[in-house]
Short mmCIF file of C-alpha atoms in Angstrom, two decimals:
data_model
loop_
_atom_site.label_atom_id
_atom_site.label_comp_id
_atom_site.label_asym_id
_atom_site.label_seq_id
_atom_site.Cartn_x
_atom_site.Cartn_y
_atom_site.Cartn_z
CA UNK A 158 0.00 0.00 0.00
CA UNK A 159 1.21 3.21 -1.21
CA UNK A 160 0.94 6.32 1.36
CA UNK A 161 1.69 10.07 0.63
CA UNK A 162 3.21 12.59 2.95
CA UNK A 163 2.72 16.02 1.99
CA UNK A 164 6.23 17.84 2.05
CA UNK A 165 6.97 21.46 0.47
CA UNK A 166 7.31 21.11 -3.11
CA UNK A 167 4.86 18.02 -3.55
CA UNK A 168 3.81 14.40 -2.34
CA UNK A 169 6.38 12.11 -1.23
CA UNK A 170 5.54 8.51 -1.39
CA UNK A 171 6.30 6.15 1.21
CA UNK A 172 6.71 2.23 0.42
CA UNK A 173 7.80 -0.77 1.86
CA UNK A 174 7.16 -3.51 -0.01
CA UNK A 175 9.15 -6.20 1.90
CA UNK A 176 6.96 -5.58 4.90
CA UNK A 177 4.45 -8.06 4.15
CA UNK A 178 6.54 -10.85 3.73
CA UNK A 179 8.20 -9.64 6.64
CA UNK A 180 5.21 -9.80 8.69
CA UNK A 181 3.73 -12.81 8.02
CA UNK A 182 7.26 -14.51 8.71
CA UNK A 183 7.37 -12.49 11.64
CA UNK A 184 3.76 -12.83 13.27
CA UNK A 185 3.64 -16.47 12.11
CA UNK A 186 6.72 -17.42 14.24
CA UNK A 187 5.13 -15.47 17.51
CA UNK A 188 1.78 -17.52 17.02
CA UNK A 189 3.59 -21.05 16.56
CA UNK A 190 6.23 -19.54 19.50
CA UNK A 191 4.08 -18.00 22.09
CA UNK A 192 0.66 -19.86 21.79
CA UNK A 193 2.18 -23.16 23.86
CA UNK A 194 4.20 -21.09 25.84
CA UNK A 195 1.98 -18.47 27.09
CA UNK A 196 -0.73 -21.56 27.71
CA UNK A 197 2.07 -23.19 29.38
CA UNK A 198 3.07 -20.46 31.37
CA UNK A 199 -1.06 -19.64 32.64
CA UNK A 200 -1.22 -23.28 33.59
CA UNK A 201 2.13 -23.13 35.68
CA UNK A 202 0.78 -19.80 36.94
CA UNK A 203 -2.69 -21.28 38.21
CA UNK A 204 -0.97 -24.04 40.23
CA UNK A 205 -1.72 -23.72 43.84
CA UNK A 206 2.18 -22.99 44.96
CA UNK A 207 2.53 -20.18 42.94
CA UNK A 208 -0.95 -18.12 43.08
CA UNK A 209 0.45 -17.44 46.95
CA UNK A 210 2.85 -14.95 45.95
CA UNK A 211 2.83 -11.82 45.54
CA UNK A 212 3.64 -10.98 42.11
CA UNK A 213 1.89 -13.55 40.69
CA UNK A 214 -1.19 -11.50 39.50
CA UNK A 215 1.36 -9.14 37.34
CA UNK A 216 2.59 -12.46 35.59
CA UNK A 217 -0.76 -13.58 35.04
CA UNK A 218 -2.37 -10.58 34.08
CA UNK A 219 1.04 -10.38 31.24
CA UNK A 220 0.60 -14.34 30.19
CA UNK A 221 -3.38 -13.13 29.74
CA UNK A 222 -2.91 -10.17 27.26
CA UNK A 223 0.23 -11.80 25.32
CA UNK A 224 -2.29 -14.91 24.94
CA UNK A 225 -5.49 -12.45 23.92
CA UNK A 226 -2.60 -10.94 21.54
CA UNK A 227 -1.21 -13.94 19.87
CA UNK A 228 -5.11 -15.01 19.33
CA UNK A 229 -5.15 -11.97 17.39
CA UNK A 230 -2.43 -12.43 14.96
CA UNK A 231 -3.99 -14.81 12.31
CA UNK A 232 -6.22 -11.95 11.57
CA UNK A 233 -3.12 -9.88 11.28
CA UNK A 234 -0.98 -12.64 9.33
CA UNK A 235 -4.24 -12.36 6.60
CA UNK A 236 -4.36 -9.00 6.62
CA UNK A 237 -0.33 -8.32 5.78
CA UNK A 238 -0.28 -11.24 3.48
CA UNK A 239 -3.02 -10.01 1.33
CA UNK A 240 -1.03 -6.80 0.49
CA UNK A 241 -2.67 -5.14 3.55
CA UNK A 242 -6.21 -5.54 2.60
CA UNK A 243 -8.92 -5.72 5.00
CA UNK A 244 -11.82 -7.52 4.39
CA UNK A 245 -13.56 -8.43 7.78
CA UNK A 246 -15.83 -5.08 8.32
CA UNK A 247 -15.21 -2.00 9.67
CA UNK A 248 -16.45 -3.51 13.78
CA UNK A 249 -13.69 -5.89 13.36
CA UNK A 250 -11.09 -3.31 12.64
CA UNK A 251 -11.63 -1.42 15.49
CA UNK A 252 -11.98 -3.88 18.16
CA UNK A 253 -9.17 -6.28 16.88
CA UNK A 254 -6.70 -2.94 16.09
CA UNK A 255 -7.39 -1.26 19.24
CA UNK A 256 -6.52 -4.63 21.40
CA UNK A 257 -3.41 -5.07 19.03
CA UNK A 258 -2.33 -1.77 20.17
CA UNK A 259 -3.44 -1.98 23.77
CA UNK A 260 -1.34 -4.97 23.85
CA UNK A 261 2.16 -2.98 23.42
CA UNK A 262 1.64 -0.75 26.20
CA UNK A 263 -0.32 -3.65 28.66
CA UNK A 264 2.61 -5.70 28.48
CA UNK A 265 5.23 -2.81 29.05
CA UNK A 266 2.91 -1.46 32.20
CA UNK A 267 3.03 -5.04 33.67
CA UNK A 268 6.65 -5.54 33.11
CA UNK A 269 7.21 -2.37 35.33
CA UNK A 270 5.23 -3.77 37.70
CA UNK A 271 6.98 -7.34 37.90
CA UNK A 272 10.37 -4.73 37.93
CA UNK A 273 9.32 -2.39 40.87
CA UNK A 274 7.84 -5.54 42.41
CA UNK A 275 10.98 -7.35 42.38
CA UNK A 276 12.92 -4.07 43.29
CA UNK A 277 11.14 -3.69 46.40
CA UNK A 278 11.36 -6.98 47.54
CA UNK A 279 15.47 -6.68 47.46
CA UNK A 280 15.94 -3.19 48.40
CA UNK A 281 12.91 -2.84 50.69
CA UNK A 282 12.15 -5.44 52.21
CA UNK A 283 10.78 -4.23 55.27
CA UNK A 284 8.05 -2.21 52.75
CA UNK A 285 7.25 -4.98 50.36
CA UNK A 286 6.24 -7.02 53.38
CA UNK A 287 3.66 -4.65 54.70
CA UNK A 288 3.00 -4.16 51.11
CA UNK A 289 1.88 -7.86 50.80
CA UNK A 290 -0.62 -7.61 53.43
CA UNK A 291 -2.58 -5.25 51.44
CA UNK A 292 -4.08 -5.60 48.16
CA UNK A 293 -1.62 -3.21 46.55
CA UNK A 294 -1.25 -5.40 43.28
CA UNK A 295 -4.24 -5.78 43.01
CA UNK A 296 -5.52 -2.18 43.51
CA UNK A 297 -2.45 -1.60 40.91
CA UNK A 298 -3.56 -4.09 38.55
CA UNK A 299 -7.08 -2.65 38.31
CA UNK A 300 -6.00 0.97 37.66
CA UNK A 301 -4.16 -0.66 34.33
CA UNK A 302 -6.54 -2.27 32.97
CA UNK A 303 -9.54 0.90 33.69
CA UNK A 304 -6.66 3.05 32.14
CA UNK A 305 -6.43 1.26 28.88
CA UNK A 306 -10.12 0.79 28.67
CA UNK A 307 -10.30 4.41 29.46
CA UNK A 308 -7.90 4.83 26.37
CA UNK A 309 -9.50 1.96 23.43
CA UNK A 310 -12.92 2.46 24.29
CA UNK A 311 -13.48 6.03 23.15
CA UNK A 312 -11.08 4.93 20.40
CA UNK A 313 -13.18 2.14 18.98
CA UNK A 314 -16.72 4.14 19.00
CA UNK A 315 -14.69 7.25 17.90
CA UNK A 316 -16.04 5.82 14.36
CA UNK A 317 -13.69 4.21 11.73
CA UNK A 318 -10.11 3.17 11.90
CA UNK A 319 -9.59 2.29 8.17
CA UNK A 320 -8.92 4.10 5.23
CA UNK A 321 -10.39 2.70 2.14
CA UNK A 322 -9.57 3.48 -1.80
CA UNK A 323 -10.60 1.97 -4.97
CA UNK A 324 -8.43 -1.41 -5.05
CA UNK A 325 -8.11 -1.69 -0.85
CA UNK A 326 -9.63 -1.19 2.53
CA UNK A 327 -6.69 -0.71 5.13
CA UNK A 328 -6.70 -0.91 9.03
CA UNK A 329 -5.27 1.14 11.53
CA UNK A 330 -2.74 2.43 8.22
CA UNK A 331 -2.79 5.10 5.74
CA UNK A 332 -4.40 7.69 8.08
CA UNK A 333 -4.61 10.64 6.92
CA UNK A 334 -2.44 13.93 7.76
CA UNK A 335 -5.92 15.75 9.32
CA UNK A 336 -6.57 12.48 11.12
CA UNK A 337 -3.47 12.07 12.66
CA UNK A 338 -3.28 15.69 13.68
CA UNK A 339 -7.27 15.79 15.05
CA UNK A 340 -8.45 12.37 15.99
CA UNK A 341 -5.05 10.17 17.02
CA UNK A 342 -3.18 12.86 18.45
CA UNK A 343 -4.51 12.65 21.65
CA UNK A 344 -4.61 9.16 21.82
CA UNK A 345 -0.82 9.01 20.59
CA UNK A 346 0.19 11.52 22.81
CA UNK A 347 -1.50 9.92 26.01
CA UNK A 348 0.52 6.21 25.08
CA UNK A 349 3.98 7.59 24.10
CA UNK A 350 3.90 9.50 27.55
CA UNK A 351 1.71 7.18 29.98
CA UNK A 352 2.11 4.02 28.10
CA UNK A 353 6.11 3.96 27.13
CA UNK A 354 7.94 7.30 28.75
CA UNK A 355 6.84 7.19 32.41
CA UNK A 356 7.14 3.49 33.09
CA UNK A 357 10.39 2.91 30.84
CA UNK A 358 11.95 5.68 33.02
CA UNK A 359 10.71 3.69 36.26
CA UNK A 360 12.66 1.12 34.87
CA UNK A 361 15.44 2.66 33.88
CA UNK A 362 15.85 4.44 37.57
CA UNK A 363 15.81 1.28 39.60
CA UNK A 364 17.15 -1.13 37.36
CA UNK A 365 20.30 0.05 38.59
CA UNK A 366 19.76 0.22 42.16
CA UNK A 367 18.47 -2.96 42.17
CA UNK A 368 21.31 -4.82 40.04
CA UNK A 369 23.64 -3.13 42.51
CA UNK A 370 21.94 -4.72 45.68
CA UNK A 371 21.65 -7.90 43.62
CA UNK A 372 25.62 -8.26 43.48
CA UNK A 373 25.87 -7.88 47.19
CA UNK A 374 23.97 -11.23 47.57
CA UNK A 375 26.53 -13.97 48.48
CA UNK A 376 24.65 -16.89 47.66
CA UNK A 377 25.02 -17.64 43.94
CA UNK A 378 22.01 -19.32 42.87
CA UNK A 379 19.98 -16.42 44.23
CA UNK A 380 22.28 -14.39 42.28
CA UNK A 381 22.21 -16.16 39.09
CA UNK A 382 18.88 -16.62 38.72
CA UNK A 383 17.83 -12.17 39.85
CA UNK A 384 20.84 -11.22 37.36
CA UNK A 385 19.50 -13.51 34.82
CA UNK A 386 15.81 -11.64 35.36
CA UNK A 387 17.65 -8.35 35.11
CA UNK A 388 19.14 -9.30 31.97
CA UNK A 389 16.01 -10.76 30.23
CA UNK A 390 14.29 -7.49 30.93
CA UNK A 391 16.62 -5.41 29.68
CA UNK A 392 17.09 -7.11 26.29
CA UNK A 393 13.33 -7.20 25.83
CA UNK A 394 13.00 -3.45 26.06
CA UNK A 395 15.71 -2.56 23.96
CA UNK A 396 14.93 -4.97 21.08
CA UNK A 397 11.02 -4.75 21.77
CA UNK A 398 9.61 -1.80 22.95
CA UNK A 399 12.34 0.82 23.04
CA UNK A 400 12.96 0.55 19.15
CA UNK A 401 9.11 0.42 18.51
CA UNK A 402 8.12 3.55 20.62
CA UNK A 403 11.10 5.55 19.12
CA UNK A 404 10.00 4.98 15.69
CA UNK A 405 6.75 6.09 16.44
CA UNK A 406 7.48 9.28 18.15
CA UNK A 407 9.49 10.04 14.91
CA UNK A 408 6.36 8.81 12.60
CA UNK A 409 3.84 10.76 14.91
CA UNK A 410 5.99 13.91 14.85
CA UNK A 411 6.11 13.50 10.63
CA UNK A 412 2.43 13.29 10.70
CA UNK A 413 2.14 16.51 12.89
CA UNK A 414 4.54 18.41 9.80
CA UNK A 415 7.05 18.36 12.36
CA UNK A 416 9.41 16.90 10.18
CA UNK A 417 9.27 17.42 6.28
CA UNK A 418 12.38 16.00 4.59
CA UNK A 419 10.77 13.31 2.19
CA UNK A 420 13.99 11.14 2.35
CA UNK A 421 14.02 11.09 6.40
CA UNK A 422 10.36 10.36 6.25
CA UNK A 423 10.57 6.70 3.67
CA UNK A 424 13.71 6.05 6.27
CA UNK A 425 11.14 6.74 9.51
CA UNK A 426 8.32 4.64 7.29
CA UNK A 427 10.36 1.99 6.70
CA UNK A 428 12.02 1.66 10.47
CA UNK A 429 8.23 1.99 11.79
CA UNK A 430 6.97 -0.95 10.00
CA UNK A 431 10.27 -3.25 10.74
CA UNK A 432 9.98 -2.37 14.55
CA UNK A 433 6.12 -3.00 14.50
CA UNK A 434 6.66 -6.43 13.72
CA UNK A 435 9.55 -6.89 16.44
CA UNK A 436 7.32 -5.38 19.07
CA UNK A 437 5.24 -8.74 18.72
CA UNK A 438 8.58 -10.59 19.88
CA UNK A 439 7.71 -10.23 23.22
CA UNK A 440 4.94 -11.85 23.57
CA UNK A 441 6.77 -15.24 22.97
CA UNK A 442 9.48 -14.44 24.84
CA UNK A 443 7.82 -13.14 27.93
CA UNK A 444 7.06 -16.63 29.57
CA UNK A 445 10.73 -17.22 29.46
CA UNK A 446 10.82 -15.02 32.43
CA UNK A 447 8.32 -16.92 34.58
CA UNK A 448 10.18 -20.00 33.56
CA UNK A 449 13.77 -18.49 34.60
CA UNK A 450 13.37 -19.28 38.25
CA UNK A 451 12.21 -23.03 37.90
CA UNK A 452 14.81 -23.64 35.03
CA UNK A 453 17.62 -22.06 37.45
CA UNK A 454 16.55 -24.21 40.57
CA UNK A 455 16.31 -27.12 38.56
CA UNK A 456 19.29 -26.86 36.96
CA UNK A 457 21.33 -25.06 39.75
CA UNK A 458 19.79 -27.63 42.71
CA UNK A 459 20.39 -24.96 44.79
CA UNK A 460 20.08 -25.70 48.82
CA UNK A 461 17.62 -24.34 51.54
CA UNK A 462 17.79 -21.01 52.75
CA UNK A 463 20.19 -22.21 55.72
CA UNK A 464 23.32 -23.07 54.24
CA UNK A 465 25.52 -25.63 56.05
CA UNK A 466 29.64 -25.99 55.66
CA UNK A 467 30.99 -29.98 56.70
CA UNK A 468 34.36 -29.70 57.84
CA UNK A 469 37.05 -31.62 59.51
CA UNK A 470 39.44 -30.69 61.96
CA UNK A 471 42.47 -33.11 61.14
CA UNK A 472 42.24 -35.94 58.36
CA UNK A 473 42.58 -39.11 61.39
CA UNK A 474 40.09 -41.72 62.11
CA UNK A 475 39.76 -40.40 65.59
CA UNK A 476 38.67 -36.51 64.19
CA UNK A 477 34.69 -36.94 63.41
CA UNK A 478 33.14 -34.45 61.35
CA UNK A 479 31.60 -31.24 62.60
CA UNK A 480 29.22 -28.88 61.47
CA UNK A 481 30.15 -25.41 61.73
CA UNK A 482 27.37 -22.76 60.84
CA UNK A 483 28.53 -19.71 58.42
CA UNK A 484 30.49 -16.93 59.30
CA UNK A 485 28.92 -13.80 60.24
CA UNK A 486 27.78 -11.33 57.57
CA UNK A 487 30.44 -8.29 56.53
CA UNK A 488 29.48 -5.29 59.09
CA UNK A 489 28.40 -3.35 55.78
CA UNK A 490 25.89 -5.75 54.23
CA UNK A 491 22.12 -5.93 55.81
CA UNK A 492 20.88 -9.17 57.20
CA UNK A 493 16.92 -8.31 56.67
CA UNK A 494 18.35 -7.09 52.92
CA UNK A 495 20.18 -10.30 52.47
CA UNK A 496 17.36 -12.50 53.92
CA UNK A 497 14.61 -10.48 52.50
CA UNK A 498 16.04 -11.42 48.85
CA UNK A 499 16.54 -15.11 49.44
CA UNK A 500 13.45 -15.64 50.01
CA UNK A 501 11.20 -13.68 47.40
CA UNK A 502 13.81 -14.99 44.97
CA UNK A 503 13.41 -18.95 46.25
CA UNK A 504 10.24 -18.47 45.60
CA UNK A 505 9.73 -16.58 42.79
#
């Protein structure tokens, strides 16, 4: 589908034919990926050990939109494989574009709540224990979801979300200039700030706090398995949503004649679409962090929380063995911290 930008001296068209090979590929390994393993990962999440802690209504609440997202995509796979032709009503495009969307910025609000979650377990400990006695994820949970709804609703009986020419019908693509600039800049404005900027700066602020405190922990299979978290969010919002979210502040600020270089704008076009597709990426790859913890006891076989040393004074028949108990903790490193950790972190 062929879109025009209007730039001084005339239109500039902006292509990218490759993208709906590039899609399908794309959106077809996601489905095959993340179908079994978000399914997987709900089951795991609905067994009775694991719907005691605390966090658990973040993971489940993340498994739950990645699965309503990936249930989503054969539309989508259709859709991009057809030359981006929709052909399933105008309803249809609304309710299944808005939900794509809302997916992006669900999944990025719950992974800043697994992160702060996590964060105040190690570093506060002493808070995220009065915290648990409340229903403070669950209060946090709700105020997600009504903001989203709060968001799509208005958006889907705003009226139509296509744009429709003689050959094809397209869906949530080839808006016009006007539209972006009346109808979707509010909306675009609201997700780029609330939706990306706010809780990728959360994240950003205690990620390093908290992979500080992390390296003060002595015992290594606690260690392995929080840097191992740390690491697996990091890479999925720099190859997921921080690429996506940048690309679309450039195409949103092209739509608002912010920027009017024809050559920058195929470049932005282009970038928009490949990152659109990679967003998708995490919704297979988010139950490898619920999985991280099991796979890291299981393979690690890592001891109870009390940690014994055997030990014998002098190698003679006559010298029995003895149990000593560890040393004492550096005068610079917290118990309750220390404790605190190994425990949300066993359990996790």
């Amino acid at each position: 589908m062929e879109i025009f930008l209007n730039v001084p001296g005339g239109n500039c068209s902006l292509q990218a034919d490759f993208q709906y090979g590039f899609f399908t590929v794309t959106y077809s390994l996601v489905f095959t990926l993340g179908l079994p393993g978000n399914i997987l990962a709900l089951y795991y999440l609905c067994q009775s050990r694991q719907r005691s802690r605390n966090a658990n209504i973040y993971f489940v609440n993340l498994s739950t939109v990645d699965f309503i997202f990936i249930c989503l995509l054969p539309i989508r796979i259709y859709y991009h494989n057809a030359g981006n032709n929709w052909i399933f009503g105008d309803m249809a495009c609304r309710i299944t574009g808005s939900l794509f969307y809302a997916n992006i910025y669900l999944s990025i609000g719950f992974f800043t709540c697994i992160s702060l979650d996590r964060y105040l377990a190690v570093v506060h400990p002493l808070m995220y224990m009065k915290l648990k006695g409340t229903r403070f994820s669950l209060i946090l949970t709700v105020v997600i979801w009504i903001l989203c709804g709060a968001v799509i609703l208005p958006l889907i009986l705003g009226g139509p979300l296509g744009n429709e020419n003689s050959t094809k019908t397209s869906c949530f693509d080839g808006f016009s200039t006007s539209a972006w600039q009346d109808r979707l800049a509010p909306y675009n404005t609201c997700a780029l700030i609330f939706g990306f900027l706010f809780p990728f700066a959360i994240t950003v602020v205690i990620m390093p706090i908290f992979a500080r405190r992390i390296c003060r922990i002595k015992s290594s299979t606690h260690r392995k398995v929080a840097l191992r978290i740390i690491i697996f969010i990091l890479v999925v919002s720099l190859v997921c949503f921080l690429p996506y979210n940048v690309s679309h502040l450039l195409y949103f600020m092209m739509k608002l004649d912010l920027i009017l270089d024809c050559a920058c704008a195929i470049h932005i076009y282009k970038l928009r679409r490949i990152t659109l597709a990679l967003v998708s990426l995490n919704s297979c790859l988010n139950p490898i962090l619920i999985f991280i913890p099991y796979l890291s006891r299981r393979l690690n076989a890592p001891c109870a929380k009390q940690t014994y040393h055997f030990q014998k004074a002098n190698p003679t028949a006559e010298a029995p063995s003895r149990i000593t108990s560890p040393p004492p903790l550096p005068n610079n490193l917290e118990p309750v911290t220390i404790l605190g950790a190994k425990v949300e972190w066993s359990v996790l």
